[in-house]
Tab-separated table of C-alpha atoms in Angstrom:
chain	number	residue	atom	x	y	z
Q	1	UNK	CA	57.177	-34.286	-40.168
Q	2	UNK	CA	53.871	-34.005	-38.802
Q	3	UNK	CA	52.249	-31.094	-37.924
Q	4	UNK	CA	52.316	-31.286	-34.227
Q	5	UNK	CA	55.442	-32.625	-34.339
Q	6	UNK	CA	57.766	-29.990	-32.388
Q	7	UNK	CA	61.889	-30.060	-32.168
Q	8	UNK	CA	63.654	-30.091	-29.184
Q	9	UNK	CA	64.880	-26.626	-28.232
Q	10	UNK	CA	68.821	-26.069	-28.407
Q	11	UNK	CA	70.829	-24.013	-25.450
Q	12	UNK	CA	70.584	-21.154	-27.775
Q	13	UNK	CA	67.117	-20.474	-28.080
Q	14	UNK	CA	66.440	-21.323	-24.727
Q	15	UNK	CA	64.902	-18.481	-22.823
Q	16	UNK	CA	66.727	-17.109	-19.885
Q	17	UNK	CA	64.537	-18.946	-17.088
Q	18	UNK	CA	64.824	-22.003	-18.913
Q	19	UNK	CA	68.758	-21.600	-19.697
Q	20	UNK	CA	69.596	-20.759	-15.870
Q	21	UNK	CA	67.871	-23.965	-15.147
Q	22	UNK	CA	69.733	-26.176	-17.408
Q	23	UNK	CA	72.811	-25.057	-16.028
Q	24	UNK	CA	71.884	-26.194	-12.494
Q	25	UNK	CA	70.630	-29.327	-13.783
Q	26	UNK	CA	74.048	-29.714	-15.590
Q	27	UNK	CA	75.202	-28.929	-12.007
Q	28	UNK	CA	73.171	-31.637	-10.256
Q	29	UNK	CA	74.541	-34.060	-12.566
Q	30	UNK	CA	77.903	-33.127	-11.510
Q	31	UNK	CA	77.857	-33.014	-7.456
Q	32	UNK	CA	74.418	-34.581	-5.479
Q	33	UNK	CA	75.145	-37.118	-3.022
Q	34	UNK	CA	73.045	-39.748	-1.777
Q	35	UNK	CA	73.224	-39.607	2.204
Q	36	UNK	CA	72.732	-43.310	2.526
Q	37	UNK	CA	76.651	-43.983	0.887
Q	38	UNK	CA	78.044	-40.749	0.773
Q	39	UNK	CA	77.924	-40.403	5.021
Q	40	UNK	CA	80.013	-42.607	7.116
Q	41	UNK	CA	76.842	-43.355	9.566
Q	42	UNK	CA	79.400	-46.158	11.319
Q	43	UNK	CA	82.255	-43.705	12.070
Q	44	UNK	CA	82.541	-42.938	15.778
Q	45	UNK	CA	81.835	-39.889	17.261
Q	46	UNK	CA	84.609	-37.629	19.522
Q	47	UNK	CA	83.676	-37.798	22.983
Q	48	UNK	CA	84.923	-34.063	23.098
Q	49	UNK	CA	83.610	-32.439	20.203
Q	50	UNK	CA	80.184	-30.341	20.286
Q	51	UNK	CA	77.432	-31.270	17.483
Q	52	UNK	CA	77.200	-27.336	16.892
Q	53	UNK	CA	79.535	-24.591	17.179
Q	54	UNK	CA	79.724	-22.701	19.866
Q	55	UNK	CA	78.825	-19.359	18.653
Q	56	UNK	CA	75.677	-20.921	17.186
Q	57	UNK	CA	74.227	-22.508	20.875
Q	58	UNK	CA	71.179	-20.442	21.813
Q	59	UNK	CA	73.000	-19.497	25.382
Q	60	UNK	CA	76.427	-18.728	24.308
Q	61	UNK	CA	77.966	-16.015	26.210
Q	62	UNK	CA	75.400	-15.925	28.451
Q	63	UNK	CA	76.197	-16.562	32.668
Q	64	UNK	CA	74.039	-20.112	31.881
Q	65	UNK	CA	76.023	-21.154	29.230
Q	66	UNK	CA	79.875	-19.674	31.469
Q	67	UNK	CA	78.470	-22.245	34.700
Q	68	UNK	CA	77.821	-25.358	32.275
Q	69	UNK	CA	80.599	-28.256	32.414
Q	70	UNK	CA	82.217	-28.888	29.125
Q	71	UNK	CA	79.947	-32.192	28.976
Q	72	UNK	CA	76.495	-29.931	29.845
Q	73	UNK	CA	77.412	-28.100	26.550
Q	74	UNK	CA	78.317	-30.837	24.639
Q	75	UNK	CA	74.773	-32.228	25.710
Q	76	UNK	CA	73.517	-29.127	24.930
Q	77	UNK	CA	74.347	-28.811	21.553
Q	78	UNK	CA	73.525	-32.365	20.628
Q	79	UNK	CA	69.664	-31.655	21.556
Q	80	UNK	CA	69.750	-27.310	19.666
Q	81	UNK	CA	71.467	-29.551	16.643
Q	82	UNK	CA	68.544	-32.400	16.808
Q	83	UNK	CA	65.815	-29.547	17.131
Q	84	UNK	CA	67.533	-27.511	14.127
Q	85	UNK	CA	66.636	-30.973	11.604
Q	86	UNK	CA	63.608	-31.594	13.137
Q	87	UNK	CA	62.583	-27.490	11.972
Q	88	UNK	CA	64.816	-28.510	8.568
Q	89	UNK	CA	62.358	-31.593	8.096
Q	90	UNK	CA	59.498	-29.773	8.634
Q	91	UNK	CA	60.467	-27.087	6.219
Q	92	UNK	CA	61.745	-29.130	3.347
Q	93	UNK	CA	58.186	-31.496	4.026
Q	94	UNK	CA	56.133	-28.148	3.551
Q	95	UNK	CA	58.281	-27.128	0.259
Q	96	UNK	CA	57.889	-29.834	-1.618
Q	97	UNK	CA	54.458	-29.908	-1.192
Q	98	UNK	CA	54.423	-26.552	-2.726
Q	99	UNK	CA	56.982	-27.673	-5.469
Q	100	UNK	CA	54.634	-30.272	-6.232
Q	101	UNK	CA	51.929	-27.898	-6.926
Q	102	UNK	CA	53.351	-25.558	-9.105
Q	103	UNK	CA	53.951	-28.463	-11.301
Q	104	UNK	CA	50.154	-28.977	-11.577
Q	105	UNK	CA	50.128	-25.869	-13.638
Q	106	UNK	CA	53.417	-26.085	-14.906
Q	107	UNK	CA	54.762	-27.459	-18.891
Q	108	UNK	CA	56.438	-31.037	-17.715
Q	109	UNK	CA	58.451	-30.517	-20.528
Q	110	UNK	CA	60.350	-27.357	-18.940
Q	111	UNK	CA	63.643	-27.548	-17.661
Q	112	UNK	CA	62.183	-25.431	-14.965
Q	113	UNK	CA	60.247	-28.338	-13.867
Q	114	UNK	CA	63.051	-30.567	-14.652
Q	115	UNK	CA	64.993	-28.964	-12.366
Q	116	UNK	CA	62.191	-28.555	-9.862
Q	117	UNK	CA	61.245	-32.282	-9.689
Q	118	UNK	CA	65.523	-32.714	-9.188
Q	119	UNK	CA	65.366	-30.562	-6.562
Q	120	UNK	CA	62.469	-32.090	-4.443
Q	121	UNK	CA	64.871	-35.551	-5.153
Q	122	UNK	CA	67.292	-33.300	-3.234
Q	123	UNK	CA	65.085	-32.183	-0.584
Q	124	UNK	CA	63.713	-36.310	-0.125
Q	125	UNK	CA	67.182	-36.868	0.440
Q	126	UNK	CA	68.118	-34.659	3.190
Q	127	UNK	CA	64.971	-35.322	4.889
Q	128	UNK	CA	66.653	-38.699	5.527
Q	129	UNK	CA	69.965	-37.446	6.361
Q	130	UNK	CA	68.642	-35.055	8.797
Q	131	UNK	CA	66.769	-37.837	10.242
Q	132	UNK	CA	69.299	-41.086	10.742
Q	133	UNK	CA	71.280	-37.943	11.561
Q	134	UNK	CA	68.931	-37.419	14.571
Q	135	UNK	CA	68.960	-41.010	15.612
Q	136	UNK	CA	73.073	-41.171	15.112
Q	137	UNK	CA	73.892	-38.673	17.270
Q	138	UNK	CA	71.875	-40.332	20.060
Q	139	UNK	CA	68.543	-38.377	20.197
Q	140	UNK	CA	65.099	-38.221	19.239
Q	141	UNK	CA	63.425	-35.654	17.090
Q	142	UNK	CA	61.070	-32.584	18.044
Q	143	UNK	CA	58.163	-32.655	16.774
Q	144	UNK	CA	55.592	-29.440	16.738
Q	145	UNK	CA	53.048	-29.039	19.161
Q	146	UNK	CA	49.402	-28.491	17.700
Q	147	UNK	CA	49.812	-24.852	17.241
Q	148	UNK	CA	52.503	-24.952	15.117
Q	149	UNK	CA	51.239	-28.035	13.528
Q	150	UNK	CA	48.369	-26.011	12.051
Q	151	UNK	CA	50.474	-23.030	12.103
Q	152	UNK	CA	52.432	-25.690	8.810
Q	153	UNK	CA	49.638	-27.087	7.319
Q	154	UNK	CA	48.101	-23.235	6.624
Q	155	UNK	CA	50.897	-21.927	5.187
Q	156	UNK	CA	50.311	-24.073	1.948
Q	157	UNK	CA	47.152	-21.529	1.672
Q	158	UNK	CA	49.201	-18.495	1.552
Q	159	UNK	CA	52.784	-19.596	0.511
Q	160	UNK	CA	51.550	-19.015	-3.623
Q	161	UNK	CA	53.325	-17.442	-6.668
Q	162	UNK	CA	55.779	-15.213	-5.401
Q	163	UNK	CA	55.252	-15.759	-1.485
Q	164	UNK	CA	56.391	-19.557	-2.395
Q	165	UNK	CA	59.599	-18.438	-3.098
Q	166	UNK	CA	60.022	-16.189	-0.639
Q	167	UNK	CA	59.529	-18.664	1.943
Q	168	UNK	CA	61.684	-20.918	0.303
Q	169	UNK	CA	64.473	-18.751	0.533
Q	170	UNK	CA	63.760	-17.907	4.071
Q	171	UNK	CA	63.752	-21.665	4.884
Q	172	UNK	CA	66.879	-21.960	3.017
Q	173	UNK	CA	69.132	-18.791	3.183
Q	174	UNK	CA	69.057	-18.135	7.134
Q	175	UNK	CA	69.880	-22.329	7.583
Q	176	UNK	CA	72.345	-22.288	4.929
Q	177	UNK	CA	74.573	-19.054	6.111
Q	178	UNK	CA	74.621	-20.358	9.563
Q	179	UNK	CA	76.156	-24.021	8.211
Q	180	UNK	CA	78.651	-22.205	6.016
Q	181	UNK	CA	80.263	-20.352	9.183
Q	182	UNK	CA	80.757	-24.263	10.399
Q	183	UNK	CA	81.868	-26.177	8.304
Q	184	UNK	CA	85.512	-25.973	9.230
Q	185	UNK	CA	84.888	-25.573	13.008
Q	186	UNK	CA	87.092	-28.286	14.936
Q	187	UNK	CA	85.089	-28.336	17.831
Q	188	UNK	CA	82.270	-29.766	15.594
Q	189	UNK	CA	81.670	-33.522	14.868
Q	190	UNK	CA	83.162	-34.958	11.497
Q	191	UNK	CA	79.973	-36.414	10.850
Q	192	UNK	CA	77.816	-33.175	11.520
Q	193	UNK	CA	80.420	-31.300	9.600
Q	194	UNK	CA	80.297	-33.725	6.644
Q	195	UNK	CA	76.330	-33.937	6.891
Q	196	UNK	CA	76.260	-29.991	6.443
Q	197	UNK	CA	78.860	-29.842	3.906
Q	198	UNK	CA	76.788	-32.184	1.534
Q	199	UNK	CA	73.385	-29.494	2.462
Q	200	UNK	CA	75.631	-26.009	1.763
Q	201	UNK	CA	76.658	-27.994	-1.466
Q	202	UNK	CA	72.748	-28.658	-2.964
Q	203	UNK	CA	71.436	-25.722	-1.464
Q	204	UNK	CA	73.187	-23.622	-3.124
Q	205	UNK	CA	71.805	-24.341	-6.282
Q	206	UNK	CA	68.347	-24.400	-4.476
Q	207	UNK	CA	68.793	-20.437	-3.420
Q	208	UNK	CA	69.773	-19.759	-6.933
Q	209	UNK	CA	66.636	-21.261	-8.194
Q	210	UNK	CA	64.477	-19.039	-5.879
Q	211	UNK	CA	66.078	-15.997	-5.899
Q	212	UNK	CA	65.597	-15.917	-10.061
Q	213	UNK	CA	62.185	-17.415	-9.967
Q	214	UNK	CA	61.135	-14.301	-7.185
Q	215	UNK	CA	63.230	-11.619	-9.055
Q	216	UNK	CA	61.519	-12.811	-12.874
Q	217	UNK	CA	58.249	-12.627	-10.842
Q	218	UNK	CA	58.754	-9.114	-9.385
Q	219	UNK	CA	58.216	-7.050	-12.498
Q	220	UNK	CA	54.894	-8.560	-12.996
Q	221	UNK	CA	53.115	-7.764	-9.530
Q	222	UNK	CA	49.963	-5.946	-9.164
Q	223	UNK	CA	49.971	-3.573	-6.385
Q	224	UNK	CA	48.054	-5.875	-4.313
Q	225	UNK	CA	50.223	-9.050	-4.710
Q	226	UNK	CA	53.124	-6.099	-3.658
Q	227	UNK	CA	51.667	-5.221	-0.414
Q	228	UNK	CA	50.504	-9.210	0.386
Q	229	UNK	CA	53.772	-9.984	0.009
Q	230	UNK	CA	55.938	-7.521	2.049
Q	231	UNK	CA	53.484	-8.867	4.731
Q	232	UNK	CA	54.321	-11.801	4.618
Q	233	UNK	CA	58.058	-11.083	4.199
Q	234	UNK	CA	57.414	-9.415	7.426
Q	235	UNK	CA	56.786	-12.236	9.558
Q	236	UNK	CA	58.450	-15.375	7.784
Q	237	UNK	CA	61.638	-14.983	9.083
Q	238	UNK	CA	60.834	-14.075	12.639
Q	239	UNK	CA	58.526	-17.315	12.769
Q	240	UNK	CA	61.532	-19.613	11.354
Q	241	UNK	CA	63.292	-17.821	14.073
Q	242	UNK	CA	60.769	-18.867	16.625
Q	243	UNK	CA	60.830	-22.383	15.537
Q	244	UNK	CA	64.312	-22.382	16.342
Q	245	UNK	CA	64.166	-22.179	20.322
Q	246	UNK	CA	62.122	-24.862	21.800
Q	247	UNK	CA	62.062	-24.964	25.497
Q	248	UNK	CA	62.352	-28.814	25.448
Q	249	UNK	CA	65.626	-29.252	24.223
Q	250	UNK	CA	66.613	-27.026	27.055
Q	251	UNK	CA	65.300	-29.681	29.103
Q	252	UNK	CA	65.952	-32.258	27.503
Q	253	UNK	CA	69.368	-30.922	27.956
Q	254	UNK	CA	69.384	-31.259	31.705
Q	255	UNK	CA	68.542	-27.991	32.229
Q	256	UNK	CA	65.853	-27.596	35.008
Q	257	UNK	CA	63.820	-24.066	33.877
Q	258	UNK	CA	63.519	-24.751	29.741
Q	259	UNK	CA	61.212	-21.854	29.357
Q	260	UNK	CA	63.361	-19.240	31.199
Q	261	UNK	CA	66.568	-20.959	29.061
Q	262	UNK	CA	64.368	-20.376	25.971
Q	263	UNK	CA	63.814	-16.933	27.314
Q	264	UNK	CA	67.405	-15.857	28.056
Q	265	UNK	CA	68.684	-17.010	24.525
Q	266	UNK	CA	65.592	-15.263	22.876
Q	267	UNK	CA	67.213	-11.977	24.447
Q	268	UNK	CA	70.789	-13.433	23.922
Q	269	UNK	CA	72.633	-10.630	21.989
Q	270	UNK	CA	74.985	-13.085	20.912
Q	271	UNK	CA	72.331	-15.623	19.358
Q	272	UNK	CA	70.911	-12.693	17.760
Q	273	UNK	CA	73.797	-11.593	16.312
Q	274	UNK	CA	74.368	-14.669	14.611
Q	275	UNK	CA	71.057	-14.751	13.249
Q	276	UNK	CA	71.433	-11.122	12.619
Q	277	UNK	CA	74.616	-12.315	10.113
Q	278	UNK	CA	72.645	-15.216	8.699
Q	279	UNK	CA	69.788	-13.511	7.514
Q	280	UNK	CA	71.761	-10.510	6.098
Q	281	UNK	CA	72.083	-11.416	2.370
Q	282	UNK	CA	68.678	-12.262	2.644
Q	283	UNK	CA	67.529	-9.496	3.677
Q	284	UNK	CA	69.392	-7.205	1.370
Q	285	UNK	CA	68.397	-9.205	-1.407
Q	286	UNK	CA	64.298	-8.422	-0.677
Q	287	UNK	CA	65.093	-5.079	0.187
Q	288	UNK	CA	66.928	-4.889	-3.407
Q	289	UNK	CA	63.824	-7.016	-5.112
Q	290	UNK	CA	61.367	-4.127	-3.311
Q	291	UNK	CA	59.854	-6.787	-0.999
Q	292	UNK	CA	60.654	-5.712	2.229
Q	293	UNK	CA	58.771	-2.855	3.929
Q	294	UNK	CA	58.744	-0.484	6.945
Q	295	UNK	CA	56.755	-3.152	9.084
Q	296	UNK	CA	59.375	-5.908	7.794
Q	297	UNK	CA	62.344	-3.816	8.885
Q	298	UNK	CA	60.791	-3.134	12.200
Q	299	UNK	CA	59.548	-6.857	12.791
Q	300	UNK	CA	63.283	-8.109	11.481
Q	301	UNK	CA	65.173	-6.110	13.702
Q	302	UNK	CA	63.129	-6.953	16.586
Q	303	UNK	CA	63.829	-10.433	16.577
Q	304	UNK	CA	67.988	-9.179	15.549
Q	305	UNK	CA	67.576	-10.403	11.661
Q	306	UNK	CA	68.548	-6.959	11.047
């Protein structure tokens, strides 16, 4: 044998990094789905059913939401569950990008790479779920408006090292505990239900992936990369919160005043609290990891993530 030849590393001397990420490649192999045969796009949907819980509508509980007809809420729902893609396509655009840089530096040999380049195949894929989703349910997507546009395109400046992750698993963890408390719901469409199921299903391996790649990195901060990234910790999750009101669905919706809608389920106590619940194990999980600070904790509970 040569003398650059080099053998294949076996499962036992396989660090720990590279180890966890065999197993969820081993996973992948397992369960992933391909949206384009594993969703029934021709199956009907119920007349009567919602396209989100709902406990999850921006105005639940509030004296809006009591005076709507069944079929306002059901119309309702259909445009918060289109505007809830259109912010998952944005997101999963914006990660990938990122994934695809840290393979720029990274050993394409790796099964940390392997596993990275199988999950941006994930992400690709529900991209297009979330989007002949859209168009299924009878709606059209939201797009940003310029602001947030740029606000998108700037975060691939500062989402680097460990703040990548930690806006991964904002983007991911908040999204993914709200879908889990639906997936049984029988007010919500089969083919909503089914869509999420397949996401709760690849995401979880996704979280995983983050939450070791942030913890291995933790150890190894300077004080400065420490501070930069409570900061940014500290306003992640209330932006991805933001995102996730837009006054047009309101109208959209039918309903007359979308930035005073927008307004009332901003102050909801019932939309926060289910925020509040989906960002928990999140949040514990930075505060555990040393990442979240006194301006985090007061930013996150201001918006009810706390």
């Amino acid at each position: 044998m040569g003398d650059n030849a080099v053998s294949a590393p076996t499962a036992a001397t396989l660090s720990g990094r590279e180890s966890f990420a065999q197993r969820l490649l081993t996973g992948s192999v397992k369960k992933s789905y391909d949206p384009v045969v594993d969703m029934n796009w021709d199956a009907p949907l119920d007349p009567d059913k919602l396209f989100l819980p709902p406990e999850l509508v921006s105005l639940y509980g509030t004296p809006l939401w009591e005076a709507m007809t069944p079929a306002r809420r059901r119309e309702l729902s259909r445009e918060e569950l289109a505007n809830v893609l259109s912010v998952g396509i944005w997101f999963e655009n914006l990660l990938n990008r990122l994934l695809l840089r840290e393979l720029m530096a990274g050993d394409p040999t790796s099964r940390h790479a392997h596993y990275t380049l199988t999950e941006m195949g994930d992400e690709c894929r529900h991209m297009m779920m979330f989007g002949k989703l859209i168009e299924r349910i009878g709606t059209r997507p939201y797009w940003p408006n310029r602001f947030e546009r740029w606000t998108i395109s700037a975060l691939q400046l500062f989402l680097r090292g460990s703040m990548m992750w930690v806006g991964a698993l904002v983007g991911e963890e908040i999204f993914d505990a709200l879908q889990r408390r639906t997936l049984d719901d029988p007010q919500l469409q089969p083919l909503v239900a089914r869509a999420m199921r397949i996401h709760v299903t690849e995401e979880a391996r996704h979280i995983g992936f983050a939450r070791a790649a942030l913890a291995d990195r933790v150890p190894t901060m300077s004080k400065a990369e420490l501070q930069y990234t409570r900061l940014c910790v500290a306003v992640a999750a209330p932006l991805f919160v933001y995102l996730m009101t837009n006054w047009h669905m309101y109208a959209r919706a039918g309903i007359e005043k979308g930035r005073a809608a927008r307004r009332l389920a901003r102050a909801n106590p019932h939309s926060r609290r289910a925020l509040g619940l989906g960002a928990a194990n999140l949040g514990a999980f930075l505060d555990t990891q040393g990442l979240m600070g006194p301006i985090g904790k007061r930013l996150w509970r201001r918006r009810g993530l706390l």
